[in-house]
Structures are given as structure tokens and as C-alpha cells.
Amino acid sequence: MKLRLGVMGADDSLEIIQSVLPDFPEIECLPIVYWKEEDIVDLLLPHVDEVDMWLFSGKVPYALAKATERVQVPMAYVPHIGASLYRTLLHLSHEIGIQVNEVSFDTFSSDELEHFLQEAGIADGYSWLRHYEGAISATELADYHESLWREKKTKAAVTCLRTADLELKKRGVPSYRVLPTRAGVLSVLHMLLRTNEMLHFKDSQIAVQMMEIDPFRELAGGTFSTDEWQNAEIKTMEKLLRYTKYLQGSLKTAGPGRYVIFTTRGRLQEVTHDYKTIPDLEGMFGIRADLVTCGIGIGKTAYEAEIHGGTALLHAKERGTGNWMVFFDDKSVVGPLGRDEQIAYRYSSQQLQEVSRQTSLSVATLSKLDSILKKRGTAMINAHELAQHMQILPRSARRILIELESKGIAEVVGEESPNPRGRPRKVYKITL
């Protein structure tokens, strides 16, 4: 199956990329040329579902595409460092007679440029550099280069952005464009093919969905005969068999009210919309979502996936009936699915293992706390807020904070009064 690759770039960069693609019969290309940065997103969005990956000719179109958060497939761009820059500097010094310290640069970081000049054996360092993160306008870059040139601080500009190059030439500023090299394009294309192989492998990984369902809550009156009990279980199995067929998996029972479905990572990722939502069990299969607690496990083997599924189910049960959690093969936990407030945490952090040894708190609890703080963007939290995020009782949250405070990992930095008559809440600053 061919890799469907969307390729977006300026006209000259796109031409270089397309000249390399015939060497890759396993790649099917969708080329898109842009002339203005403000057009990139509008050109991209109609094709987001048509390709498996995106390749951009440079940092700016890549950053603009990433900022939309609409592209859910892997993206990459061709770097302009290395042979790309060496070719430009060679042309400047040997054919034009302009030295590195007489030129203004853009795009590169200072570390990148310094490292490159050292490797190239260029003794005179650069003097002028406009580094930027993410996207930037052609006008802003052109203004930077032009001002230096008009003040006679530079003799030329070296830019990675096609639109900035065109704008500088229009203003009469000597401008030299750093273009991708065929070798650079080849390297990125090989990386994308390896990534594609890895993703196909991940999609075919074993995934286990471990579910606990309480169908007996639907039985009228709260009392029922063994026949009614058995009928309820049979009906649940029939519904789950339809759901299992939808997952293209296999079903087995694991005790009263507990069921295990074996399927693939790719299929579960698809039906949960990248592990963000819960499938419409009630609408599609007649299974009440509020009766289902679920853990999804991903693993390199069926055994590992089943172990991870059981761990995920325990995390889901901590949060109550109706919750779904996922445990991945990299020891990270995500969930609850379908909730506005999701958290992701890991078991593998050495720092958190060390904190766990110092305290009576488990790595799982500390991982959740770490994830909550990162999501909030602050190290400050009170017990009430922690309880809400972790879905535990406030007194349990207070115990966690007091334990951290006793070991010097948390300190009280203030108090908050939720209302005039309420008891002030201590605000803790946590340093994990």
C-alpha cells in the first residue's frame, strides 16, 4: 500500500522535492504550491483527510499547519542547515566575494549556525541573525534584512523563506535564498517511510478492552430470579458480540459481569477518535454507557496488553462506574475518555520513583499529580482543586498534600477563601 504524501511548499522548493519523488515508487504525492503564507491554511484544510503524512518545504508552512491543530497525521519539513546553507555560502564567498560576517541570516538558531560554521571550517563568525520560533511574516524578515543593509552593516541577506527573498529583491536588497538539497529531501523521505512502517506496526499491535458491566441494575424492583439474572447476562453478551464484531475482535468472559475483547490498536484508536471519546454504545448496540467501566490496554504481546488492560480498568474503577482509561505500552495512562478534563501520566519517571520512595505515595498518584500541575500550567494547587481533578475526596487530597509538605516537596504559600463564611483553603506550591 502506497504512502499518500501531501507536499506543500514554495514553487522553487517544491520543484526540488518533486524531482526526488520518482525514486520512491512507494510514495503517492499530492503537491500544493503556495505564494503567500496567509494562504497556507486555506490551501491545506481541504486535503487534511486525503493523505497519510505531510511534508513541508520549510519551517514556516510547517509551523502554520501545526498551529491549526486540524492535521492529525505526522508532519515534517526539510531543514535548510547543512549542505543547503553550505552551497549558498560557497556561492557568496567564491563568486560574489562576500564573507559570512558581512551577511544577515534568518531562521537558524545561534547554536545551529555556530555549529555549522565550525564544521565548515569558516573562521569568521556571523554577525547578524534573526531566529524565530514557529511562523513569521515575509514583511517582518524583509524589514530586518533591509534595515541592516541600508545602514551598511551588511552587504547581503541570506533567507530561508521564498516570500521574504522575493520581497527583498523587490526592495533592491541583495538576497540569496537557501534552498533544500536533494540529499536533504532524500533523508526526510526515508525518515517518513520508516515512520509509516512504524505506524502500521503500531496499528497492528494487540489491544485489549477489559469491561465491567452491571446489567442487573436495569432489572425492575431490585429483586429477580436466577432465570432473569441469566437472561440479563445473555442479552449483555449478545450486545457485546455485536460490538466485538464492530471492533473486528474476539470476546471472552472473565468472571461475572467482566468481559475482555481482543482487537488491534489501530481499530480502537479509530473508534475512540484517538482515545478521546467513548463509542456510542447505547445508540449503536443498546448498552447503557453509565453501566460500563472500561480499561484499554496496549502491548507488544497479548499477555502484556491484557495486563495493561487490567491496570487501566483499576484506574477507571477508582473514578467510578462509567469511566474509561487507557494504559499504553510506554507505561503512560490517559483518561477518562469522553470527558472535557482528561489527564495523561506516566509510570516510568525516575524522579517520581524517587519521590515515591521518600513518601508514602505511589508513583501512579504522583504521576497523576504531575500531569494535573502541567495541565494547569502552575505548581500551585489547593486540596479542593486537587480532589476535583483526581476525582477523590477533599480529605484524601489533603492527605496527599500534607504528606508532600512533611517531606519538603510541597510548601504552603498562601490561603484562599472560597466565600466570606467558608474556611480558608491552603494553597500549596509543589516541586516534584
Short mmCIF file of N, CA and C in Angstrom, two decimals, residues 136-310:
data_model
loop_
_atom_site.label_atom_id
_atom_site.label_comp_id
_atom_site.label_asym_id
_atom_site.label_seq_id
_atom_site.Cartn_x
_atom_site.Cartn_y
_atom_site.Cartn_z
N ILE A 136 6.49 33.24 10.79
CA ILE A 136 6.85 34.65 10.74
C ILE A 136 6.43 35.18 9.38
N SER A 137 6.18 36.48 9.29
CA SER A 137 5.76 37.05 8.01
C SER A 137 6.97 37.42 7.16
N ALA A 138 6.78 37.39 5.86
CA ALA A 138 7.84 37.78 4.93
C ALA A 138 8.22 39.24 5.13
N THR A 139 7.23 40.08 5.43
CA THR A 139 7.49 41.51 5.64
C THR A 139 8.41 41.74 6.83
N GLU A 140 8.17 41.00 7.92
CA GLU A 140 9.00 41.17 9.12
C GLU A 140 10.45 40.79 8.85
N LEU A 141 10.65 39.70 8.13
CA LEU A 141 12.01 39.30 7.81
C LEU A 141 12.66 40.28 6.84
N ALA A 142 11.91 40.72 5.84
CA ALA A 142 12.45 41.67 4.86
C ALA A 142 12.85 42.98 5.55
N ASP A 143 12.03 43.44 6.49
CA ASP A 143 12.35 44.67 7.23
C ASP A 143 13.66 44.52 7.99
N TYR A 144 13.84 43.36 8.62
CA TYR A 144 15.06 43.11 9.39
C TYR A 144 16.30 43.19 8.50
N HIS A 145 16.28 42.44 7.40
CA HIS A 145 17.43 42.41 6.50
C HIS A 145 17.67 43.77 5.84
N GLU A 146 16.58 44.43 5.41
CA GLU A 146 16.73 45.70 4.70
C GLU A 146 17.33 46.78 5.59
N SER A 147 16.90 46.83 6.85
CA SER A 147 17.42 47.88 7.74
C SER A 147 18.92 47.74 7.94
N LEU A 148 19.41 46.52 8.07
CA LEU A 148 20.85 46.29 8.23
C LEU A 148 21.61 46.67 6.96
N TRP A 149 21.02 46.35 5.81
CA TRP A 149 21.67 46.66 4.54
C TRP A 149 21.73 48.16 4.29
N ARG A 150 20.64 48.84 4.58
CA ARG A 150 20.59 50.30 4.34
C ARG A 150 21.52 51.04 5.31
N GLU A 151 21.72 50.49 6.49
CA GLU A 151 22.67 51.09 7.45
C GLU A 151 24.12 50.70 7.14
N LYS A 152 24.29 49.93 6.03
CA LYS A 152 25.61 49.48 5.55
C LYS A 152 26.32 48.57 6.55
N LYS A 153 25.52 47.88 7.35
CA LYS A 153 26.08 46.90 8.28
C LYS A 153 26.30 45.56 7.58
N THR A 154 25.55 45.35 6.49
CA THR A 154 25.67 44.11 5.73
C THR A 154 25.74 44.42 4.24
N LYS A 155 26.19 43.43 3.49
CA LYS A 155 26.24 43.56 2.03
C LYS A 155 25.18 42.71 1.35
N ALA A 156 24.58 41.78 2.10
CA ALA A 156 23.58 40.89 1.51
C ALA A 156 22.78 40.21 2.61
N ALA A 157 21.65 39.61 2.23
CA ALA A 157 20.80 38.86 3.15
C ALA A 157 20.73 37.41 2.69
N VAL A 158 20.76 36.49 3.64
CA VAL A 158 20.56 35.07 3.36
C VAL A 158 19.29 34.63 4.08
N THR A 159 18.30 34.24 3.31
CA THR A 159 17.00 33.89 3.89
C THR A 159 16.56 32.49 3.46
N CYS A 160 15.79 31.85 4.32
CA CYS A 160 15.24 30.53 4.02
C CYS A 160 13.81 30.62 3.49
N LEU A 161 13.22 31.80 3.53
CA LEU A 161 11.82 31.96 3.17
C LEU A 161 11.69 32.56 1.76
N ARG A 162 11.04 31.85 0.88
CA ARG A 162 10.88 32.27 -0.51
C ARG A 162 10.21 33.63 -0.61
N THR A 163 9.14 33.83 0.14
CA THR A 163 8.41 35.10 0.05
C THR A 163 9.25 36.27 0.56
N ALA A 164 10.10 36.02 1.57
CA ALA A 164 11.00 37.07 2.05
C ALA A 164 12.05 37.39 1.00
N ASP A 165 12.53 36.36 0.33
CA ASP A 165 13.51 36.55 -0.75
C ASP A 165 12.92 37.41 -1.87
N LEU A 166 11.71 37.12 -2.28
CA LEU A 166 11.05 37.91 -3.34
C LEU A 166 10.83 39.35 -2.90
N GLU A 167 10.43 39.53 -1.64
CA GLU A 167 10.18 40.88 -1.12
C GLU A 167 11.48 41.69 -1.06
N LEU A 168 12.57 41.06 -0.63
CA LEU A 168 13.86 41.75 -0.57
C LEU A 168 14.34 42.16 -1.96
N LYS A 169 14.19 41.28 -2.92
CA LYS A 169 14.59 41.60 -4.29
C LYS A 169 13.76 42.76 -4.83
N LYS A 170 12.49 42.79 -4.47
CA LYS A 170 11.61 43.88 -4.91
C LYS A 170 12.09 45.22 -4.33
N ARG A 171 12.66 45.18 -3.11
CA ARG A 171 13.15 46.40 -2.46
C ARG A 171 14.58 46.75 -2.87
N GLY A 172 15.17 45.93 -3.70
CA GLY A 172 16.52 46.20 -4.17
C GLY A 172 17.62 45.73 -3.25
N VAL A 173 17.29 44.87 -2.27
CA VAL A 173 18.28 44.35 -1.33
C VAL A 173 18.88 43.07 -1.91
N PRO A 174 20.21 42.94 -2.00
CA PRO A 174 20.82 41.69 -2.47
C PRO A 174 20.43 40.52 -1.54
N SER A 175 19.73 39.56 -2.09
CA SER A 175 19.18 38.47 -1.28
C SER A 175 19.53 37.12 -1.92
N TYR A 176 19.88 36.18 -1.05
CA TYR A 176 20.25 34.85 -1.52
C TYR A 176 19.45 33.82 -0.74
N ARG A 177 18.80 32.98 -1.47
CA ARG A 177 17.85 32.03 -0.88
C ARG A 177 18.54 30.70 -0.59
N VAL A 178 18.31 30.18 0.62
CA VAL A 178 18.80 28.85 0.97
C VAL A 178 17.73 27.84 0.57
N LEU A 179 18.05 27.02 -0.41
CA LEU A 179 17.10 26.03 -0.93
C LEU A 179 17.41 24.65 -0.37
N PRO A 180 16.40 23.78 -0.28
CA PRO A 180 16.68 22.40 0.13
C PRO A 180 17.59 21.72 -0.88
N THR A 181 18.38 20.77 -0.42
CA THR A 181 19.18 19.97 -1.33
C THR A 181 18.47 18.64 -1.58
N ARG A 182 18.82 17.98 -2.66
CA ARG A 182 18.25 16.66 -2.94
C ARG A 182 18.60 15.68 -1.81
N ALA A 183 19.83 15.80 -1.29
CA ALA A 183 20.24 14.90 -0.20
C ALA A 183 19.37 15.12 1.04
N GLY A 184 19.07 16.40 1.33
CA GLY A 184 18.21 16.70 2.47
C GLY A 184 16.81 16.15 2.29
N VAL A 185 16.28 16.29 1.08
CA VAL A 185 14.94 15.77 0.79
C VAL A 185 14.93 14.25 0.90
N LEU A 186 15.97 13.60 0.35
CA LEU A 186 16.06 12.14 0.43
C LEU A 186 16.06 11.66 1.87
N SER A 187 16.81 12.36 2.72
CA SER A 187 16.89 11.97 4.13
C SER A 187 15.52 12.04 4.80
N VAL A 188 14.79 13.11 4.55
CA VAL A 188 13.48 13.27 5.17
C VAL A 188 12.48 12.25 4.63
N LEU A 189 12.53 11.97 3.34
CA LEU A 189 11.61 10.98 2.75
C LEU A 189 11.86 9.59 3.33
N HIS A 190 13.14 9.23 3.50
CA HIS A 190 13.44 7.93 4.13
C HIS A 190 12.91 7.89 5.55
N MET A 191 13.04 9.00 6.28
CA MET A 191 12.53 9.06 7.65
C MET A 191 11.02 8.89 7.67
N LEU A 192 10.31 9.53 6.73
CA LEU A 192 8.85 9.41 6.67
C LEU A 192 8.42 7.98 6.35
N LEU A 193 9.16 7.31 5.47
CA LEU A 193 8.83 5.92 5.16
C LEU A 193 9.02 5.02 6.37
N ARG A 194 10.10 5.25 7.13
CA ARG A 194 10.30 4.47 8.36
C ARG A 194 9.20 4.75 9.38
N THR A 195 8.81 6.03 9.47
CA THR A 195 7.72 6.39 10.38
C THR A 195 6.42 5.69 9.97
N ASN A 196 6.18 5.65 8.67
CA ASN A 196 4.97 4.99 8.16
C ASN A 196 4.96 3.51 8.50
N GLU A 197 6.12 2.86 8.36
CA GLU A 197 6.23 1.43 8.72
C GLU A 197 5.96 1.24 10.21
N MET A 198 6.51 2.14 11.02
CA MET A 198 6.32 2.04 12.47
C MET A 198 4.84 2.20 12.84
N LEU A 199 4.17 3.15 12.17
CA LEU A 199 2.76 3.39 12.46
C LEU A 199 1.91 2.20 12.08
N HIS A 200 2.24 1.57 10.95
CA HIS A 200 1.49 0.38 10.55
C HIS A 200 1.70 -0.75 11.55
N PHE A 201 2.94 -0.83 12.07
CA PHE A 201 3.21 -1.83 13.10
C PHE A 201 2.40 -1.53 14.36
N LYS A 202 2.38 -0.24 14.75
CA LYS A 202 1.62 0.14 15.95
C LYS A 202 0.14 -0.13 15.77
N ASP A 203 -0.38 0.15 14.57
CA ASP A 203 -1.80 -0.09 14.31
C ASP A 203 -2.16 -1.56 14.48
N SER A 204 -1.20 -2.43 14.18
CA SER A 204 -1.48 -3.86 14.26
C SER A 204 -1.14 -4.45 15.63
N GLN A 205 -0.68 -3.60 16.57
CA GLN A 205 -0.41 -4.08 17.92
C GLN A 205 -1.69 -4.61 18.57
N ILE A 206 -1.51 -5.56 19.47
CA ILE A 206 -2.64 -6.10 20.21
C ILE A 206 -3.19 -5.04 21.16
N ALA A 207 -4.49 -4.93 21.19
CA ALA A 207 -5.17 -4.06 22.16
C ALA A 207 -6.24 -4.87 22.87
N VAL A 208 -6.33 -4.68 24.16
CA VAL A 208 -7.32 -5.42 24.96
C VAL A 208 -8.24 -4.42 25.65
N GLN A 209 -9.53 -4.65 25.48
CA GLN A 209 -10.54 -3.82 26.14
C GLN A 209 -11.20 -4.66 27.23
N MET A 210 -10.93 -4.31 28.48
CA MET A 210 -11.48 -5.04 29.61
C MET A 210 -12.63 -4.24 30.20
N MET A 211 -13.81 -4.86 30.23
CA MET A 211 -15.02 -4.12 30.61
C MET A 211 -15.72 -4.79 31.79
N GLU A 212 -16.22 -3.97 32.69
CA GLU A 212 -17.12 -4.44 33.74
C GLU A 212 -18.48 -3.82 33.49
N ILE A 213 -19.49 -4.67 33.39
CA ILE A 213 -20.85 -4.20 33.09
C ILE A 213 -21.80 -4.74 34.14
N ASP A 214 -22.65 -3.87 34.64
CA ASP A 214 -23.63 -4.27 35.66
C ASP A 214 -25.02 -4.21 35.02
N PRO A 215 -25.43 -5.26 34.28
CA PRO A 215 -26.73 -5.22 33.61
C PRO A 215 -27.91 -5.40 34.55
N PHE A 216 -27.62 -5.85 35.78
CA PHE A 216 -28.71 -6.19 36.69
C PHE A 216 -29.36 -4.97 37.31
N ARG A 217 -28.68 -3.81 37.20
CA ARG A 217 -29.30 -2.57 37.69
C ARG A 217 -30.54 -2.21 36.89
N GLU A 218 -30.65 -2.80 35.70
CA GLU A 218 -31.81 -2.49 34.84
C GLU A 218 -33.02 -3.34 35.20
N LEU A 219 -32.80 -4.41 35.98
CA LEU A 219 -33.92 -5.29 36.34
C LEU A 219 -34.83 -4.59 37.35
N ALA A 220 -36.09 -4.68 37.10
CA ALA A 220 -37.08 -3.94 37.89
C ALA A 220 -37.14 -4.44 39.32
N GLY A 221 -37.36 -3.50 40.27
CA GLY A 221 -37.65 -3.84 41.66
C GLY A 221 -36.46 -4.19 42.50
N GLY A 222 -35.30 -4.41 41.88
CA GLY A 222 -34.11 -4.73 42.65
C GLY A 222 -34.04 -6.19 43.08
N THR A 223 -35.13 -6.99 42.88
CA THR A 223 -35.10 -8.43 43.18
C THR A 223 -35.46 -9.17 41.90
N PHE A 224 -34.83 -10.31 41.68
CA PHE A 224 -35.07 -11.04 40.44
C PHE A 224 -34.67 -12.50 40.64
N SER A 225 -35.21 -13.36 39.79
CA SER A 225 -34.93 -14.79 39.88
C SER A 225 -33.63 -15.10 39.14
N THR A 226 -33.16 -16.34 39.30
CA THR A 226 -31.94 -16.75 38.60
C THR A 226 -32.16 -16.76 37.10
N ASP A 227 -33.41 -17.06 36.66
CA ASP A 227 -33.69 -17.03 35.22
C ASP A 227 -33.53 -15.62 34.67
N GLU A 228 -34.06 -14.64 35.40
CA GLU A 228 -33.94 -13.24 34.97
C GLU A 228 -32.46 -12.81 34.96
N TRP A 229 -31.74 -13.26 35.96
CA TRP A 229 -30.30 -12.97 36.04
C TRP A 229 -29.60 -13.51 34.79
N GLN A 230 -29.90 -14.79 34.46
CA GLN A 230 -29.26 -15.43 33.32
C GLN A 230 -29.66 -14.74 32.01
N ASN A 231 -30.93 -14.37 31.91
CA ASN A 231 -31.40 -13.70 30.69
C ASN A 231 -30.70 -12.35 30.51
N ALA A 232 -30.52 -11.63 31.61
CA ALA A 232 -29.83 -10.34 31.53
C ALA A 232 -28.40 -10.52 31.05
N GLU A 233 -27.74 -11.58 31.54
CA GLU A 233 -26.36 -11.83 31.13
C GLU A 233 -26.29 -12.23 29.66
N ILE A 234 -27.25 -13.03 29.20
CA ILE A 234 -27.29 -13.46 27.79
C ILE A 234 -27.49 -12.25 26.88
N LYS A 235 -28.41 -11.36 27.28
CA LYS A 235 -28.67 -10.16 26.47
C LYS A 235 -27.42 -9.28 26.39
N THR A 236 -26.72 -9.16 27.52
CA THR A 236 -25.48 -8.37 27.52
C THR A 236 -24.46 -8.98 26.58
N MET A 237 -24.33 -10.32 26.61
CA MET A 237 -23.38 -11.00 25.73
C MET A 237 -23.74 -10.77 24.26
N GLU A 238 -25.02 -10.81 23.94
CA GLU A 238 -25.45 -10.59 22.55
C GLU A 238 -25.07 -9.19 22.07
N LYS A 239 -25.28 -8.22 22.94
CA LYS A 239 -24.93 -6.84 22.59
C LYS A 239 -23.42 -6.69 22.43
N LEU A 240 -22.67 -7.32 23.35
CA LEU A 240 -21.21 -7.22 23.30
C LEU A 240 -20.65 -7.93 22.08
N LEU A 241 -21.28 -9.01 21.65
CA LEU A 241 -20.83 -9.71 20.44
C LEU A 241 -20.96 -8.82 19.21
N ARG A 242 -22.04 -8.03 19.15
CA ARG A 242 -22.20 -7.09 18.03
C ARG A 242 -21.12 -6.00 18.09
N TYR A 243 -20.85 -5.53 19.31
CA TYR A 243 -19.80 -4.52 19.49
C TYR A 243 -18.43 -5.09 19.12
N THR A 244 -18.18 -6.34 19.52
CA THR A 244 -16.91 -7.00 19.21
C THR A 244 -16.72 -7.15 17.71
N LYS A 245 -17.80 -7.49 17.00
CA LYS A 245 -17.73 -7.61 15.54
C LYS A 245 -17.39 -6.25 14.93
N TYR A 246 -17.95 -5.18 15.51
CA TYR A 246 -17.67 -3.81 15.06
C TYR A 246 -16.19 -3.49 15.24
N LEU A 247 -15.59 -4.03 16.31
CA LEU A 247 -14.17 -3.82 16.58
C LEU A 247 -13.28 -4.78 15.80
N GLN A 248 -13.90 -5.73 15.09
CA GLN A 248 -13.15 -6.76 14.36
C GLN A 248 -12.27 -7.55 15.31
N GLY A 249 -12.85 -7.87 16.50
CA GLY A 249 -12.08 -8.55 17.53
C GLY A 249 -12.72 -9.84 17.97
N SER A 250 -12.27 -10.34 19.13
CA SER A 250 -12.84 -11.56 19.70
C SER A 250 -13.16 -11.30 21.16
N LEU A 251 -14.19 -11.99 21.66
CA LEU A 251 -14.73 -11.74 23.00
C LEU A 251 -14.58 -12.96 23.88
N LYS A 252 -14.22 -12.73 25.15
CA LYS A 252 -14.25 -13.83 26.12
C LYS A 252 -14.74 -13.26 27.45
N THR A 253 -15.31 -14.13 28.28
CA THR A 253 -15.76 -13.69 29.60
C THR A 253 -14.62 -13.91 30.59
N ALA A 254 -14.61 -13.09 31.65
CA ALA A 254 -13.55 -13.19 32.66
C ALA A 254 -14.17 -13.12 34.05
N GLY A 255 -15.30 -13.79 34.23
CA GLY A 255 -15.99 -13.76 35.51
C GLY A 255 -17.30 -13.01 35.40
N PRO A 256 -18.13 -13.05 36.42
CA PRO A 256 -19.44 -12.40 36.38
C PRO A 256 -19.33 -10.89 36.10
N GLY A 257 -19.97 -10.47 35.03
CA GLY A 257 -20.00 -9.05 34.71
C GLY A 257 -18.72 -8.49 34.14
N ARG A 258 -17.72 -9.33 33.88
CA ARG A 258 -16.46 -8.84 33.34
C ARG A 258 -16.19 -9.52 31.99
N TYR A 259 -15.82 -8.71 31.00
CA TYR A 259 -15.63 -9.20 29.64
C TYR A 259 -14.34 -8.62 29.07
N VAL A 260 -13.70 -9.41 28.21
CA VAL A 260 -12.43 -9.00 27.59
C VAL A 260 -12.56 -9.12 26.08
N ILE A 261 -12.23 -8.03 25.39
CA ILE A 261 -12.26 -8.01 23.93
C ILE A 261 -10.84 -7.81 23.42
N PHE A 262 -10.40 -8.73 22.55
CA PHE A 262 -9.09 -8.61 21.91
C PHE A 262 -9.28 -8.02 20.51
N THR A 263 -8.55 -6.95 20.22
CA THR A 263 -8.64 -6.31 18.91
C THR A 263 -7.27 -5.70 18.60
N THR A 264 -7.23 -4.69 17.72
CA THR A 264 -5.96 -4.05 17.39
C THR A 264 -5.95 -2.60 17.84
N ARG A 265 -4.76 -2.10 18.04
CA ARG A 265 -4.59 -0.71 18.47
C ARG A 265 -5.20 0.25 17.45
N GLY A 266 -4.97 -0.01 16.17
CA GLY A 266 -5.47 0.89 15.13
C GLY A 266 -6.98 0.99 15.13
N ARG A 267 -7.66 -0.15 15.33
CA ARG A 267 -9.13 -0.15 15.31
C ARG A 267 -9.69 0.60 16.53
N LEU A 268 -9.11 0.37 17.70
CA LEU A 268 -9.59 1.08 18.89
C LEU A 268 -9.31 2.57 18.81
N GLN A 269 -8.15 2.91 18.25
CA GLN A 269 -7.82 4.33 18.08
C GLN A 269 -8.84 5.01 17.18
N GLU A 270 -9.29 4.26 16.17
CA GLU A 270 -10.28 4.80 15.22
C GLU A 270 -11.64 5.01 15.88
N VAL A 271 -12.12 4.01 16.62
CA VAL A 271 -13.48 4.11 17.18
C VAL A 271 -13.54 5.04 18.38
N THR A 272 -12.39 5.32 19.01
CA THR A 272 -12.38 6.26 20.14
C THR A 272 -11.86 7.64 19.73
N HIS A 273 -11.69 7.85 18.41
CA HIS A 273 -11.18 9.12 17.90
C HIS A 273 -9.88 9.51 18.60
N ASP A 274 -8.89 8.62 18.44
CA ASP A 274 -7.56 8.82 19.00
C ASP A 274 -7.61 8.88 20.53
N TYR A 275 -8.40 7.99 21.12
CA TYR A 275 -8.51 7.83 22.57
C TYR A 275 -8.98 9.11 23.26
N LYS A 276 -9.98 9.74 22.66
CA LYS A 276 -10.54 10.95 23.25
C LYS A 276 -12.01 10.75 23.65
N THR A 277 -12.74 9.89 22.94
CA THR A 277 -14.17 9.72 23.19
C THR A 277 -14.51 8.26 23.45
N ILE A 278 -15.72 8.05 23.94
CA ILE A 278 -16.27 6.71 24.15
C ILE A 278 -17.22 6.41 22.99
N PRO A 279 -17.15 5.22 22.41
CA PRO A 279 -18.10 4.88 21.33
C PRO A 279 -19.53 4.99 21.82
N ASP A 280 -20.44 5.24 20.90
CA ASP A 280 -21.86 5.36 21.23
C ASP A 280 -22.45 3.97 21.45
N LEU A 281 -22.15 3.38 22.60
CA LEU A 281 -22.58 2.01 22.89
C LEU A 281 -24.09 1.87 22.93
N GLU A 282 -24.75 2.87 23.53
CA GLU A 282 -26.20 2.77 23.67
C GLU A 282 -26.89 2.93 22.32
N GLY A 283 -26.47 3.94 21.55
CA GLY A 283 -27.12 4.20 20.28
C GLY A 283 -26.89 3.10 19.26
N MET A 284 -25.69 2.51 19.28
CA MET A 284 -25.33 1.52 18.26
C MET A 284 -25.59 0.08 18.70
N PHE A 285 -25.48 -0.20 20.00
CA PHE A 285 -25.56 -1.59 20.45
C PHE A 285 -26.51 -1.82 21.63
N GLY A 286 -27.14 -0.75 22.11
CA GLY A 286 -28.10 -0.89 23.19
C GLY A 286 -27.48 -1.13 24.56
N ILE A 287 -26.20 -0.76 24.72
CA ILE A 287 -25.51 -0.93 26.01
C ILE A 287 -25.44 0.42 26.70
N ARG A 288 -26.03 0.52 27.87
CA ARG A 288 -26.02 1.79 28.60
C ARG A 288 -24.60 2.15 29.03
N ALA A 289 -24.15 3.33 28.61
CA ALA A 289 -22.77 3.75 28.88
C ALA A 289 -22.51 3.90 30.37
N ASP A 290 -23.53 4.32 31.14
CA ASP A 290 -23.32 4.56 32.56
C ASP A 290 -23.17 3.26 33.35
N LEU A 291 -23.41 2.11 32.70
CA LEU A 291 -23.25 0.82 33.37
C LEU A 291 -21.90 0.18 33.05
N VAL A 292 -21.12 0.81 32.18
CA VAL A 292 -19.88 0.21 31.69
C VAL A 292 -18.66 0.94 32.25
N THR A 293 -17.77 0.20 32.87
CA THR A 293 -16.46 0.72 33.27
C THR A 293 -15.43 -0.04 32.45
N CYS A 294 -14.46 0.68 31.87
CA CYS A 294 -13.61 0.04 30.87
C CYS A 294 -12.15 0.46 31.02
N GLY A 295 -11.27 -0.52 30.82
CA GLY A 295 -9.84 -0.27 30.74
C GLY A 295 -9.32 -0.80 29.43
N ILE A 296 -8.57 0.02 28.71
CA ILE A 296 -7.98 -0.39 27.43
C ILE A 296 -6.49 -0.53 27.63
N GLY A 297 -5.94 -1.67 27.23
CA GLY A 297 -4.51 -1.93 27.36
C GLY A 297 -3.86 -2.14 26.01
N ILE A 298 -2.71 -1.52 25.80
CA ILE A 298 -1.95 -1.69 24.57
C ILE A 298 -0.64 -2.36 24.94
N GLY A 299 -0.24 -3.37 24.17
CA GLY A 299 1.00 -4.06 24.49
C GLY A 299 1.66 -4.69 23.29
N LYS A 300 2.91 -5.08 23.47
CA LYS A 300 3.66 -5.73 22.38
C LYS A 300 3.24 -7.18 22.22
N THR A 301 2.68 -7.75 23.27
CA THR A 301 2.15 -9.12 23.21
C THR A 301 0.74 -9.11 23.78
N ALA A 302 -0.01 -10.19 23.52
CA ALA A 302 -1.36 -10.29 24.04
C ALA A 302 -1.36 -10.29 25.56
N TYR A 303 -0.35 -10.96 26.15
CA TYR A 303 -0.26 -11.01 27.61
C TYR A 303 -0.03 -9.62 28.19
N GLU A 304 0.93 -8.87 27.60
CA GLU A 304 1.22 -7.52 28.09
C GLU A 304 0.00 -6.61 27.94
N ALA A 305 -0.69 -6.72 26.80
CA ALA A 305 -1.87 -5.89 26.57
C ALA A 305 -2.96 -6.20 27.58
N GLU A 306 -3.11 -7.49 27.93
CA GLU A 306 -4.14 -7.87 28.91
C GLU A 306 -3.79 -7.34 30.30
N ILE A 307 -2.51 -7.41 30.67
CA ILE A 307 -2.07 -6.86 31.95
C ILE A 307 -2.34 -5.36 32.00
N HIS A 308 -1.99 -4.67 30.91
CA HIS A 308 -2.22 -3.22 30.85
C HIS A 308 -3.72 -2.89 30.88
N GLY A 309 -4.52 -3.75 30.23
CA GLY A 309 -5.97 -3.54 30.26
C GLY A 309 -6.53 -3.64 31.66
N GLY A 310 -6.02 -4.62 32.42
CA GLY A 310 -6.47 -4.76 33.81
C GLY A 310 -6.06 -3.58 34.66
#
